[in-house]
Amino acid sequence: MADDEYGRVPAGWYPDPLGLPQLRWWDNHAWTEHVSDARQPMVPTDTTAPTTFADDDLPRRRDRREASAQSAADPVDVTPTEQPSAQVLRELAPPVVETQVSAEDAAREAAAARQAAEQAAREAAEEAARAAAREQAAREAADRAAREAEERARQEAAERAEAARREAERLVAERAEAERLAAEGAEAERVAAERLAEEERARSMQPPSAFPLGTPGADNAPPQATRPAANAADAFAAAQFSDPVRDTDAAGGGTVSPAASPWVPLNREEATAEPRSARSSVNSASSQASVASAASFDPNAPATSASSWNSAPVASGFGSAPRYGASRPSAPGFGSAPGYGSAPGYGSASAPGYGSASAPGFGSAPGAPAYAAAAGDAPVSAGRRGMLATGAPAGVASLHTVEAWAIALLPMLQLLLSLLVVSAFATGPSLAIMAGIWLGPLPIVVVLALLDARHLTRLGLDRPASPWWSLAGPIVYLIVRAIRISRISGVGFGPVAVWLLLSGLMGASVIAVPGLVIAALPGLFSAQADQIIESSSRSIGANLDATCPATPPLFIGQQLRCPAVNAAGEPYVVTVSLQRANGWITWQVDDWGVFGFSR
């Protein structure tokens, strides 16, 4: 509603109330100091009747006639001039306040403008300097990165060249070592062949009466007893596992050899006609030389000098041995003065030691009838048993195969895959994926067990654990394998310990991340949510029948919306969340979907 309706004069130009020939601005409340010189002419209008006062004389009749006559003679336009209305005055332009700027104000404004321009120029210069500095720093960083990359490339090239040089030197050294070993093996084989030929020549020159009854090399000796062992380790193993002690007369009569038995191959690798390395050839040649020297020992023959080796007759062949460990003053046994390790030294001419032709010691190796009977008692090959008998290293590290460690580390792989799948699916992966992760390694374990058993067989283990134990579970096969190997080396429980440790880690991971179990059994946890909703609704006086989706959440705090109906058939949507309780998980009702229930 306008202000004019309340009796207020609207703002505008009006005649000056002081009577001055000008207009003054009215601001709807009071007069202002604004005036205007452009005043419109205002013509006063005649009043309709003269103003009379009480003391004035009454007009006379003559005066009236004269006035009327004068008006008739000189008519005057008595039409009043229209006064400017308020609308006309409002249409005038409002006053404009003219501000007079002094010289000082202009100087101050000019100084302020100049300072602002200088400040803007300084800021622009500083910004340009900063941009130039940033560009320079970027160029320096790029140059430095290029130099570092070039330096790294140079260093890597130098390292690769150095590694290639070292590898070439190693290959040359290995080739030279192989050639040296091959030459030594050939020399050892030549010496062994010459010694065997010399012994055969000496044996052929002896009369048949030189061989005691029952000794190998005589006419009644079985052909197996005259066969030399495959290597020195086999000869020592035969000496350890056989019983060379036989009753002899107190006067030191002839030595009675043990009963002959079929010859048993003591080394699986040497029994096969396959190519061998230079090192194995040297070992075989040296072993044959040792066996050849041991085959010509005579425990009852007197000690002779080294010069009479080729001319002295040999009384005993391979398989004859003195009473091992018996106290015979006339015959030096193992550990006696002229035996192994006695003074004056190894292989000296005056006091024969290990492997000499005149003093029977540890090197005299009889046949091995008892060893053949006990060959199947332990799950270790004859070659490895020979190495264990002679104190050689059993090669325990080689029994830890890659396949066994792969079986032991499978739980860690299953755990990692399960965590990746659970983190990739927010509402649970499909049951087929989780079943593939948890059940897929079973055939892999069977294949790894087959490869592990084959590997152990190649290493010389006669009876490794059957790979079909893996069908009962990886831990069952690892335990059986460890028991079989521990009979030989005393180790083998490392994979078992690793598997048990990783299985415990999986159990702890299931407690920490319950989504692993929820993803494997989603239907079970969905049914649990239904039961909790129904029991909670009965506790507040309602009877709901809930049906939760088959894809429950996997992480703590996530919510699940479950449709539900009451006894009257009214539908609701109940929201539950996965929470921790008593060390495990539970479902907590967050929203019933309504404000309240009525019984």
Coordinates of C-alpha atoms in Angstrom, one line a residue:
M1 CA 0.0 0.0 0.0
A2 CA 1.4 3.4 -1.0
D3 CA 2.2 6.1 1.6
D4 CA -0.2 8.6 0.0
E5 CA -3.1 6.5 1.2
Y6 CA -2.2 7.4 4.8
G7 CA -2.1 11.1 4.2
R8 CA 1.6 11.5 3.7
V9 CA 2.8 13.8 0.9
P10 CA 5.0 11.9 -1.5
A11 CA 8.5 12.8 -2.1
G12 CA 9.1 15.4 -4.8
W13 CA 9.7 19.0 -5.7
Y14 CA 7.4 21.5 -4.1
P15 CA 7.3 25.3 -3.9
D16 CA 9.5 26.6 -1.3
P17 CA 7.5 27.0 1.9
L18 CA 9.5 30.2 2.7
G19 CA 7.9 31.9 -0.4
L20 CA 11.2 32.1 -2.3
P21 CA 11.1 31.8 -6.1
Q22 CA 12.4 28.2 -6.1
L23 CA 11.4 24.7 -5.5
R24 CA 12.5 22.6 -2.5
W25 CA 12.8 18.8 -2.2
W26 CA 10.4 17.1 0.1
D27 CA 11.6 13.6 1.1
N28 CA 8.2 12.3 2.3
H29 CA 9.2 13.2 5.9
A30 CA 10.7 16.7 5.9
W31 CA 12.1 19.5 3.8
T32 CA 15.6 19.1 2.6
E33 CA 18.3 21.6 1.7
H34 CA 18.1 20.7 -2.0
V35 CA 16.5 23.5 -4.0
S36 CA 15.9 24.0 -7.7
D37 CA 16.0 27.2 -9.7
A38 CA 13.8 25.9 -12.5
R39 CA 10.5 26.9 -10.9
Q40 CA 7.4 26.8 -13.0
P41 CA 5.4 30.1 -13.1
M42 CA 2.5 30.0 -10.8
V43 CA -0.4 32.4 -11.5
P44 CA -2.6 33.3 -8.6
T45 CA -6.3 32.9 -9.0
D46 CA -8.9 35.5 -8.0
T47 CA -11.0 34.7 -5.1
T48 CA -14.7 34.3 -5.7
A49 CA -15.6 36.9 -3.2
P50 CA -13.6 39.6 -1.6
T51 CA -12.8 39.1 1.9
T52 CA -14.7 41.4 4.2
F53 CA -14.1 42.2 7.7
A54 CA -16.5 43.3 10.3
D55 CA -15.4 46.9 10.3
D56 CA -15.6 47.4 6.5
D57 CA -18.3 49.4 5.0
L58 CA -21.0 47.6 3.2
P59 CA -20.8 48.1 -0.6
R60 CA -23.1 50.7 -1.9
R61 CA -25.5 50.2 -4.7
R62 CA -23.7 52.7 -6.9
D63 CA -20.4 50.9 -6.5
R64 CA -22.0 47.7 -7.6
R65 CA -23.5 49.3 -10.7
E66 CA -20.2 50.8 -11.6
A67 CA -18.4 47.6 -11.2
S68 CA -20.8 45.7 -13.2
A69 CA -20.7 48.3 -16.0
Q70 CA -16.9 48.2 -16.0
S71 CA -16.9 44.5 -16.2
A72 CA -19.3 44.5 -19.1
A73 CA -17.2 47.1 -20.9
D74 CA -13.8 45.4 -20.3
P75 CA -14.4 41.6 -20.0
V76 CA -11.5 39.9 -18.1
D77 CA -10.8 36.2 -18.3
V78 CA -11.3 35.1 -14.8
T79 CA -10.5 31.4 -15.5
P80 CA -8.1 30.3 -12.8
T81 CA -4.7 29.0 -13.8
E82 CA -4.1 25.4 -13.0
Q83 CA -1.5 24.8 -10.3
P84 CA 1.1 22.1 -10.8
S85 CA -0.1 19.0 -9.3
A86 CA 1.8 16.6 -7.0
Q87 CA 2.2 14.1 -9.9
V88 CA 3.9 16.8 -12.1
L89 CA 6.2 17.8 -9.3
R90 CA 7.1 14.1 -8.7
E91 CA 8.1 13.6 -12.3
L92 CA 10.9 16.1 -11.9
A93 CA 14.4 14.6 -11.5
P94 CA 15.6 14.1 -7.9
P95 CA 18.4 16.4 -6.7
V96 CA 21.9 15.5 -7.6
V97 CA 24.5 16.0 -4.9
E98 CA 27.5 17.6 -6.4
T99 CA 30.6 16.7 -4.5
Q100 CA 33.3 19.2 -4.8
V101 CA 36.7 17.6 -4.9
S102 CA 39.5 19.7 -3.4
A103 CA 43.1 19.7 -4.6
E104 CA 44.3 17.9 -1.6
D105 CA 41.7 15.1 -2.1
A106 CA 42.7 14.9 -5.7
A107 CA 46.4 14.7 -4.7
R108 CA 45.6 12.0 -2.2
E109 CA 43.6 10.0 -4.7
A110 CA 46.4 10.3 -7.3
A111 CA 49.0 9.2 -4.7
A112 CA 46.8 6.3 -3.7
A113 CA 46.4 5.3 -7.3
R114 CA 50.1 5.6 -7.9
Q115 CA 50.9 3.5 -4.9
A116 CA 48.3 0.9 -6.0
A117 CA 49.9 0.8 -9.5
E118 CA 53.4 0.5 -7.9
Q119 CA 52.1 -2.3 -5.6
A120 CA 50.5 -4.1 -8.6
A121 CA 53.7 -3.7 -10.6
R122 CA 55.8 -5.1 -7.6
E123 CA 53.4 -8.0 -7.2
A124 CA 53.6 -8.7 -10.9
A125 CA 57.4 -8.6 -10.8
E126 CA 57.5 -10.9 -7.8
E127 CA 55.1 -13.3 -9.4
A128 CA 57.2 -13.3 -12.6
A129 CA 60.4 -13.9 -10.5
R130 CA 58.7 -16.8 -8.7
A131 CA 57.5 -18.3 -11.9
A132 CA 61.1 -18.0 -13.3
A133 CA 62.4 -19.6 -10.1
R134 CA 59.9 -22.4 -10.4
E135 CA 60.8 -22.9 -14.0
Q136 CA 64.5 -22.9 -13.2
A137 CA 64.0 -25.4 -10.4
A138 CA 61.9 -27.6 -12.7
R139 CA 64.7 -27.5 -15.3
E140 CA 67.3 -28.3 -12.7
A141 CA 65.2 -31.2 -11.3
A142 CA 64.8 -32.5 -14.8
D143 CA 68.5 -32.2 -15.5
R144 CA 69.3 -33.9 -12.2
A145 CA 66.9 -36.7 -12.8
A146 CA 68.4 -37.2 -16.3
R147 CA 71.9 -37.3 -14.8
E148 CA 70.8 -39.7 -12.1
A149 CA 69.1 -41.9 -14.6
E150 CA 72.2 -41.9 -16.8
E151 CA 74.4 -42.6 -13.8
R152 CA 72.1 -45.5 -12.8
A153 CA 72.1 -46.9 -16.3
R154 CA 75.9 -46.7 -16.3
Q155 CA 76.2 -48.4 -13.0
E156 CA 73.7 -51.1 -14.0
A157 CA 75.7 -51.7 -17.2
A158 CA 78.9 -51.9 -15.3
E159 CA 77.4 -54.3 -12.8
R160 CA 76.0 -56.4 -15.6
A161 CA 79.4 -56.4 -17.3
E162 CA 81.1 -57.3 -14.0
A163 CA 78.5 -60.1 -13.3
A164 CA 79.0 -61.4 -16.9
R165 CA 82.8 -61.4 -16.4
R166 CA 82.6 -63.2 -13.0
E167 CA 80.2 -65.7 -14.6
A168 CA 82.6 -66.3 -17.5
E169 CA 85.5 -66.7 -15.0
R170 CA 83.4 -69.1 -13.0
L171 CA 82.6 -71.2 -16.1
V172 CA 86.2 -71.2 -17.1
A173 CA 87.2 -72.3 -13.6
E174 CA 84.5 -75.0 -13.6
R175 CA 85.6 -76.2 -17.0
A176 CA 89.2 -76.4 -15.8
E177 CA 88.2 -78.2 -12.6
A178 CA 86.2 -80.7 -14.6
E179 CA 89.1 -81.3 -17.0
R180 CA 91.4 -81.7 -14.0
L181 CA 89.0 -84.1 -12.3
A182 CA 88.6 -86.0 -15.6
A183 CA 92.4 -86.3 -15.9
E184 CA 92.7 -87.5 -12.3
G185 CA 89.9 -90.0 -12.8
A186 CA 91.6 -91.3 -16.0
E187 CA 94.9 -91.6 -14.1
A188 CA 93.2 -93.3 -11.2
E189 CA 91.5 -95.7 -13.5
R190 CA 94.7 -96.5 -15.2
V191 CA 96.5 -97.1 -11.9
A192 CA 93.7 -99.3 -10.7
A193 CA 93.7 -101.3 -13.9
E194 CA 97.4 -101.8 -13.6
R195 CA 97.1 -102.8 -10.0
L196 CA 94.3 -105.3 -10.8
A197 CA 96.3 -106.8 -13.6
E198 CA 99.3 -107.1 -11.3
E199 CA 97.3 -108.8 -8.6
E200 CA 95.8 -111.2 -11.1
R201 CA 99.2 -112.0 -12.3
A202 CA 100.5 -112.6 -8.8
R203 CA 97.4 -114.7 -7.9
S204 CA 97.9 -116.8 -11.0
M205 CA 101.5 -117.5 -10.1
Q206 CA 100.5 -118.9 -6.6
P207 CA 99.8 -122.6 -6.2
P208 CA 96.2 -123.7 -5.2
S209 CA 97.4 -124.7 -1.7
A210 CA 98.1 -121.0 -0.9
F211 CA 94.4 -120.4 -0.6
P212 CA 92.9 -121.6 2.8
L213 CA 89.8 -123.7 2.7
G214 CA 86.7 -121.6 2.6
T215 CA 88.3 -118.4 1.5
P216 CA 87.3 -116.5 -1.6
G217 CA 89.7 -117.1 -4.5
A218 CA 90.0 -120.8 -3.7
D219 CA 88.3 -123.5 -5.8
N220 CA 85.4 -123.9 -3.4
A221 CA 84.8 -120.2 -3.0
P222 CA 81.5 -118.9 -4.6
P223 CA 81.9 -116.6 -7.6
Q224 CA 80.0 -113.8 -5.7
A225 CA 82.8 -113.6 -3.1
T226 CA 85.5 -112.8 -5.7
R227 CA 83.5 -110.0 -7.2
P228 CA 84.8 -106.6 -6.0
A229 CA 82.5 -104.0 -4.6
A230 CA 81.4 -101.0 -6.6
N231 CA 83.4 -98.5 -4.6
A232 CA 85.2 -98.0 -1.3
A233 CA 82.0 -96.9 0.5
D234 CA 80.3 -100.2 -0.5
A235 CA 83.3 -102.2 0.8
F236 CA 83.3 -100.4 4.1
A237 CA 79.5 -100.8 4.4
A238 CA 79.9 -104.6 3.8
A239 CA 82.6 -104.7 6.5
Q240 CA 80.3 -102.9 8.9
F241 CA 77.1 -104.9 8.2
S242 CA 78.7 -108.3 8.0
D243 CA 80.0 -110.6 10.7
P244 CA 83.5 -111.5 9.7
V245 CA 84.4 -113.1 13.1
R246 CA 84.7 -116.8 12.9
D247 CA 86.1 -119.3 15.3
T248 CA 89.8 -119.9 14.7
D249 CA 92.3 -121.9 16.6
A250 CA 94.4 -120.3 19.3
A251 CA 97.6 -120.9 17.4
G252 CA 96.5 -118.6 14.6
G253 CA 95.6 -121.1 12.0
G254 CA 93.8 -120.2 8.8
T255 CA 91.0 -117.7 8.7
V256 CA 87.5 -119.0 8.0
S257 CA 85.5 -116.8 5.7
P258 CA 81.8 -116.2 6.2
A259 CA 79.2 -118.0 4.2
A260 CA 78.8 -116.7 0.7
S261 CA 75.8 -114.7 -0.2
P262 CA 74.5 -113.1 -3.4
W263 CA 76.2 -109.9 -4.2
V264 CA 74.0 -106.9 -3.5
P265 CA 74.5 -103.6 -5.5
L266 CA 75.2 -100.9 -3.0
N267 CA 74.7 -97.8 -5.2
R268 CA 71.7 -97.3 -7.3
E269 CA 73.3 -94.7 -9.6
E270 CA 76.5 -96.8 -10.2
A271 CA 74.4 -99.9 -11.0
T272 CA 72.8 -98.1 -13.9
A273 CA 74.6 -97.6 -17.2
E274 CA 74.1 -93.8 -17.3
P275 CA 76.7 -91.0 -18.0
R276 CA 78.4 -89.8 -14.9
S277 CA 80.2 -86.6 -14.0
A278 CA 84.0 -86.3 -13.7
R279 CA 83.7 -86.2 -9.9
S280 CA 81.8 -89.4 -9.7
S281 CA 84.3 -91.0 -12.1
V282 CA 87.1 -90.0 -9.8
N283 CA 85.3 -91.3 -6.8
S284 CA 84.5 -94.6 -8.6
A285 CA 88.1 -95.0 -9.7
S286 CA 89.6 -94.3 -6.3
S287 CA 87.0 -96.6 -4.7
Q288 CA 88.0 -99.4 -7.2
A289 CA 91.6 -98.9 -6.4
S290 CA 90.9 -99.1 -2.7
V291 CA 88.8 -102.2 -3.2
A292 CA 91.6 -103.8 -5.3
S293 CA 94.1 -103.1 -2.6
A294 CA 91.8 -104.5 0.0
A295 CA 91.1 -107.6 -2.1
S296 CA 94.7 -108.8 -1.8
F297 CA 95.1 -108.4 1.9
D298 CA 96.3 -111.4 4.0
P299 CA 95.6 -110.9 7.7
N300 CA 97.9 -113.7 8.8
A301 CA 100.9 -112.8 6.5
P302 CA 103.8 -111.0 8.2
A303 CA 104.4 -107.4 7.5
T304 CA 106.6 -106.8 4.5
S305 CA 108.3 -103.8 3.1
A306 CA 107.0 -101.7 0.3
S307 CA 109.6 -103.0 -2.1
S308 CA 108.4 -106.6 -1.8
W309 CA 104.8 -105.7 -2.8
N310 CA 105.1 -107.0 -6.3
S311 CA 107.0 -110.2 -5.5
A312 CA 105.4 -111.3 -2.2
P313 CA 102.7 -113.9 -2.6
V314 CA 99.2 -112.9 -1.5
A315 CA 97.5 -115.4 0.7
S316 CA 94.0 -114.1 0.9
G317 CA 91.5 -112.6 -1.5
F318 CA 88.6 -110.2 -1.1
G319 CA 86.4 -111.2 1.8
S320 CA 88.9 -112.5 4.3
A321 CA 89.3 -110.5 7.5
P322 CA 90.8 -111.0 10.9
R323 CA 88.8 -111.1 14.0
Y324 CA 87.3 -107.6 14.1
G325 CA 87.9 -106.0 17.5
A326 CA 89.1 -109.3 19.1
S327 CA 92.2 -109.3 21.4
R328 CA 94.7 -111.3 19.4
P329 CA 98.3 -110.5 20.2
S330 CA 99.6 -112.2 17.1
A331 CA 97.2 -110.5 14.6
P332 CA 96.9 -106.7 14.5
G333 CA 93.2 -105.8 14.4
F334 CA 91.4 -102.5 14.1
G335 CA 93.0 -99.9 16.3
S336 CA 96.3 -101.8 16.9
A337 CA 99.7 -100.3 16.4
P338 CA 100.2 -101.2 12.8
G339 CA 96.5 -100.5 12.0
Y340 CA 94.7 -97.4 10.9
G341 CA 96.3 -94.1 11.9
S342 CA 99.3 -95.7 13.6
A343 CA 102.9 -94.2 13.6
P344 CA 105.1 -93.5 11.8
G345 CA 102.5 -92.2 9.3
Y346 CA 99.9 -92.8 6.7
G347 CA 101.1 -95.2 4.0
S348 CA 104.8 -95.4 5.2
A349 CA 106.9 -98.3 4.2
S350 CA 108.1 -99.3 7.7
A351 CA 104.7 -99.3 9.3
P352 CA 101.9 -100.0 6.9
G353 CA 98.8 -98.0 7.6
Y354 CA 95.4 -97.7 6.0
G355 CA 95.2 -99.6 2.8
S356 CA 98.7 -101.2 3.0
A357 CA 99.3 -104.7 1.6
S358 CA 101.0 -106.1 4.7
A359 CA 98.8 -105.0 7.6
P360 CA 95.2 -105.9 7.7
G361 CA 93.2 -103.1 9.1
F362 CA 90.0 -101.2 8.4
G363 CA 90.6 -101.7 4.7
S364 CA 90.1 -105.4 4.6
A365 CA 86.5 -105.9 3.5
P366 CA 84.9 -109.4 3.6
G367 CA 81.7 -110.3 1.8
A368 CA 78.4 -109.1 3.1
P369 CA 75.9 -111.9 3.8
A370 CA 74.3 -110.2 6.8
Y371 CA 73.9 -106.9 4.9
A372 CA 71.9 -108.6 2.1
A373 CA 69.4 -110.0 4.7
A374 CA 68.9 -106.5 6.3
A375 CA 68.7 -104.5 3.1
G376 CA 64.9 -103.9 3.4
D377 CA 64.7 -103.1 7.1
A378 CA 65.2 -99.3 6.6
P379 CA 63.8 -97.1 3.9
V380 CA 67.2 -96.0 2.7
S381 CA 69.1 -97.2 -0.3
A382 CA 72.2 -99.3 -0.1
G383 CA 74.4 -96.5 -1.4
R384 CA 73.2 -94.0 1.2
R385 CA 73.6 -96.7 3.9
G386 CA 77.1 -97.2 2.8
M387 CA 77.8 -93.5 3.1
L388 CA 76.2 -93.5 6.6
A389 CA 78.4 -96.5 7.6
T390 CA 81.6 -94.8 6.5
G391 CA 80.7 -91.5 8.2
A392 CA 80.1 -89.7 4.9
P393 CA 77.6 -86.8 4.9
A394 CA 74.1 -88.1 4.5
G395 CA 72.8 -85.2 2.3
V396 CA 70.1 -84.1 4.7
A397 CA 69.5 -80.8 2.9
S398 CA 68.6 -82.6 -0.3
L399 CA 65.7 -84.3 1.5
H400 CA 63.9 -81.0 1.8
T401 CA 62.3 -81.0 -1.6
V402 CA 60.5 -78.1 -3.3
E403 CA 57.3 -80.1 -3.6
A404 CA 57.1 -80.6 0.2
W405 CA 57.6 -76.9 0.9
A406 CA 55.0 -76.1 -1.7
I407 CA 52.5 -78.3 0.1
A408 CA 53.4 -76.7 3.4
L409 CA 52.9 -73.2 2.0
L410 CA 49.5 -73.8 0.4
P411 CA 47.5 -72.5 3.4
M412 CA 49.1 -69.1 3.0
L413 CA 48.2 -69.0 -0.7
Q414 CA 44.6 -70.0 0.2
L415 CA 44.4 -67.2 2.8
L416 CA 45.7 -64.5 0.5
L417 CA 43.3 -65.5 -2.3
S418 CA 40.4 -65.5 0.2
L419 CA 41.2 -62.1 1.5
L420 CA 41.5 -60.7 -2.1
V421 CA 38.1 -62.2 -3.1
V422 CA 36.4 -61.0 0.1
S423 CA 37.8 -57.4 -0.3
A424 CA 36.7 -57.4 -4.0
F425 CA 33.0 -58.4 -3.3
A426 CA 31.1 -56.1 -0.9
T427 CA 28.1 -58.4 -0.4
G428 CA 29.9 -61.8 -0.7
P429 CA 31.3 -63.6 -3.7
S430 CA 29.7 -66.6 -5.2
L431 CA 29.9 -69.9 -3.4
A432 CA 31.6 -71.5 -6.4
I433 CA 34.6 -69.1 -6.1
M434 CA 35.1 -69.8 -2.4
A435 CA 34.7 -73.5 -2.9
G436 CA 37.3 -73.4 -5.7
I437 CA 39.7 -71.6 -3.3
W438 CA 39.3 -74.0 -0.4
L439 CA 38.8 -77.3 -2.3
G440 CA 40.9 -76.6 -5.4
P441 CA 44.3 -77.3 -3.7
L442 CA 43.4 -80.9 -2.9
P443 CA 44.3 -82.3 -6.4
I444 CA 47.3 -80.0 -6.4
V445 CA 48.5 -81.6 -3.2
V446 CA 48.1 -85.1 -4.7
V447 CA 50.2 -84.1 -7.7
L448 CA 52.9 -82.5 -5.5
A449 CA 53.0 -85.6 -3.3
L450 CA 53.6 -87.8 -6.4
L451 CA 56.4 -85.5 -7.6
D452 CA 57.9 -85.4 -4.1
A453 CA 57.9 -89.2 -3.8
R454 CA 59.5 -89.5 -7.2
H455 CA 62.1 -86.9 -6.2
L456 CA 62.9 -88.8 -2.9
T457 CA 63.3 -92.0 -4.9
R458 CA 65.8 -90.4 -7.2
L459 CA 67.7 -89.2 -4.1
G460 CA 68.1 -92.8 -3.0
L461 CA 65.2 -93.3 -0.6
D462 CA 64.0 -96.9 -1.1
R463 CA 60.6 -96.5 0.4
P464 CA 59.3 -92.9 0.6
A465 CA 55.9 -92.1 1.9
S466 CA 53.1 -93.1 -0.4
P467 CA 51.6 -90.1 -2.2
W468 CA 48.1 -91.5 -1.7
W469 CA 48.4 -90.4 2.0
S470 CA 47.7 -86.9 0.6
L471 CA 44.1 -87.9 -0.1
A472 CA 43.5 -87.8 3.7
G473 CA 44.9 -84.3 3.8
P474 CA 48.2 -82.4 3.3
I475 CA 49.1 -82.7 7.0
V476 CA 48.7 -86.5 7.0
Y477 CA 51.1 -86.9 4.1
L478 CA 53.6 -84.4 5.6
I479 CA 53.6 -86.3 8.9
V480 CA 54.1 -89.7 7.3
R481 CA 56.8 -88.3 5.1
A482 CA 58.6 -86.8 8.1
I483 CA 58.4 -90.1 10.0
R484 CA 60.0 -91.9 7.0
I485 CA 62.8 -89.4 6.6
S486 CA 63.5 -89.0 10.3
R487 CA 64.6 -92.6 10.4
I488 CA 67.5 -91.7 8.2
S489 CA 68.5 -88.1 8.8
G490 CA 66.7 -87.2 12.0
V491 CA 64.9 -84.2 10.2
G492 CA 61.9 -83.8 8.1
F493 CA 59.4 -82.1 10.4
G494 CA 60.1 -78.6 9.1
P495 CA 57.2 -78.6 6.5
V496 CA 54.9 -80.1 9.2
A497 CA 55.7 -77.2 11.5
V498 CA 55.2 -74.6 8.7
W499 CA 51.9 -76.1 7.7
L500 CA 50.6 -76.1 11.3
L501 CA 51.8 -72.5 11.8
L502 CA 50.1 -71.2 8.7
S503 CA 46.9 -73.1 9.7
G504 CA 46.9 -71.3 13.0
L505 CA 47.3 -68.1 11.2
M506 CA 44.3 -68.9 9.0
G507 CA 42.2 -69.5 12.2
A508 CA 43.3 -66.2 13.6
S509 CA 42.4 -64.5 10.3
V510 CA 38.9 -66.0 10.4
I511 CA 38.4 -64.4 13.8
A512 CA 39.8 -61.1 12.7
V513 CA 38.0 -61.1 9.3
P514 CA 34.7 -63.0 9.8
G515 CA 33.8 -62.3 6.1
L516 CA 36.0 -65.3 5.2
V517 CA 33.5 -67.6 6.9
I518 CA 30.5 -65.6 5.8
A519 CA 31.5 -65.7 2.2
A520 CA 32.0 -69.5 2.4
L521 CA 28.6 -70.1 4.2
P522 CA 26.3 -67.2 3.3
G523 CA 23.0 -69.1 3.7
L524 CA 23.9 -70.0 7.3
F525 CA 24.5 -66.4 8.4
S526 CA 21.4 -65.1 6.5
A527 CA 19.3 -67.7 8.4
Q528 CA 20.9 -66.4 11.6
A529 CA 19.8 -62.9 10.8
D530 CA 16.2 -64.1 10.2
Q531 CA 16.2 -65.8 13.6
I532 CA 17.5 -62.7 15.4
I533 CA 14.9 -60.4 13.8
E534 CA 12.1 -62.8 14.7
S535 CA 13.2 -63.3 18.3
S536 CA 13.8 -59.5 18.8
S537 CA 10.3 -58.7 17.4
R538 CA 8.7 -61.2 19.8
S539 CA 10.4 -59.5 22.7
I540 CA 8.7 -56.2 21.9
G541 CA 5.3 -57.7 21.4
A542 CA 5.2 -58.2 17.6
N543 CA 5.5 -61.4 15.7
L544 CA 7.4 -60.9 12.4
D545 CA 8.4 -63.4 9.8
A546 CA 11.6 -62.1 8.2
T547 CA 13.3 -63.3 5.0
C548 CA 16.8 -61.9 4.6
P549 CA 18.7 -61.9 1.3
A550 CA 21.2 -64.8 0.7
T551 CA 24.1 -62.3 0.3
P552 CA 24.9 -61.0 3.8
P553 CA 27.5 -58.3 4.3
L554 CA 31.1 -59.3 5.0
F555 CA 32.5 -56.5 7.1
I556 CA 31.7 -55.2 10.6
G557 CA 29.2 -52.3 10.6
Q558 CA 27.6 -53.1 7.2
Q559 CA 23.8 -53.2 7.1
L560 CA 21.4 -55.7 5.7
R561 CA 17.7 -54.9 4.8
C562 CA 15.4 -57.8 5.3
P563 CA 11.7 -57.8 4.2
A564 CA 9.3 -59.0 7.0
V565 CA 5.6 -59.4 7.5
N566 CA 3.6 -59.5 10.8
A567 CA 0.7 -61.8 11.7
A568 CA -1.8 -59.4 9.9
G569 CA 0.2 -59.6 6.7
E570 CA 1.5 -56.0 6.8
P571 CA 4.9 -55.7 5.2
Y572 CA 7.9 -54.1 6.8
V573 CA 11.6 -53.6 6.0
V574 CA 13.9 -54.3 9.0
T575 CA 17.5 -53.1 8.9
V576 CA 20.1 -55.1 10.7
S577 CA 23.9 -54.6 11.0
L578 CA 26.8 -56.9 11.5
Q579 CA 28.4 -56.3 14.9
R580 CA 31.0 -58.0 17.2
A581 CA 29.8 -59.7 20.4
N582 CA 31.6 -62.0 22.8
G583 CA 34.6 -62.5 20.5
W584 CA 32.5 -63.3 17.5
I585 CA 29.8 -61.7 15.4
T586 CA 26.0 -61.1 15.8
W587 CA 23.2 -59.2 14.0
Q588 CA 21.8 -56.1 15.6
V589 CA 18.5 -54.5 14.7
D590 CA 19.0 -50.9 13.7
D591 CA 15.6 -49.9 12.3
W592 CA 12.3 -51.7 12.4
G593 CA 10.9 -49.7 9.5
V594 CA 8.0 -48.3 11.6
F595 CA 7.6 -45.9 14.5
G596 CA 6.1 -48.6 16.8
F597 CA 4.1 -51.8 17.1
S598 CA 0.6 -52.4 18.5
R599 CA -0.3 -55.7 20.0

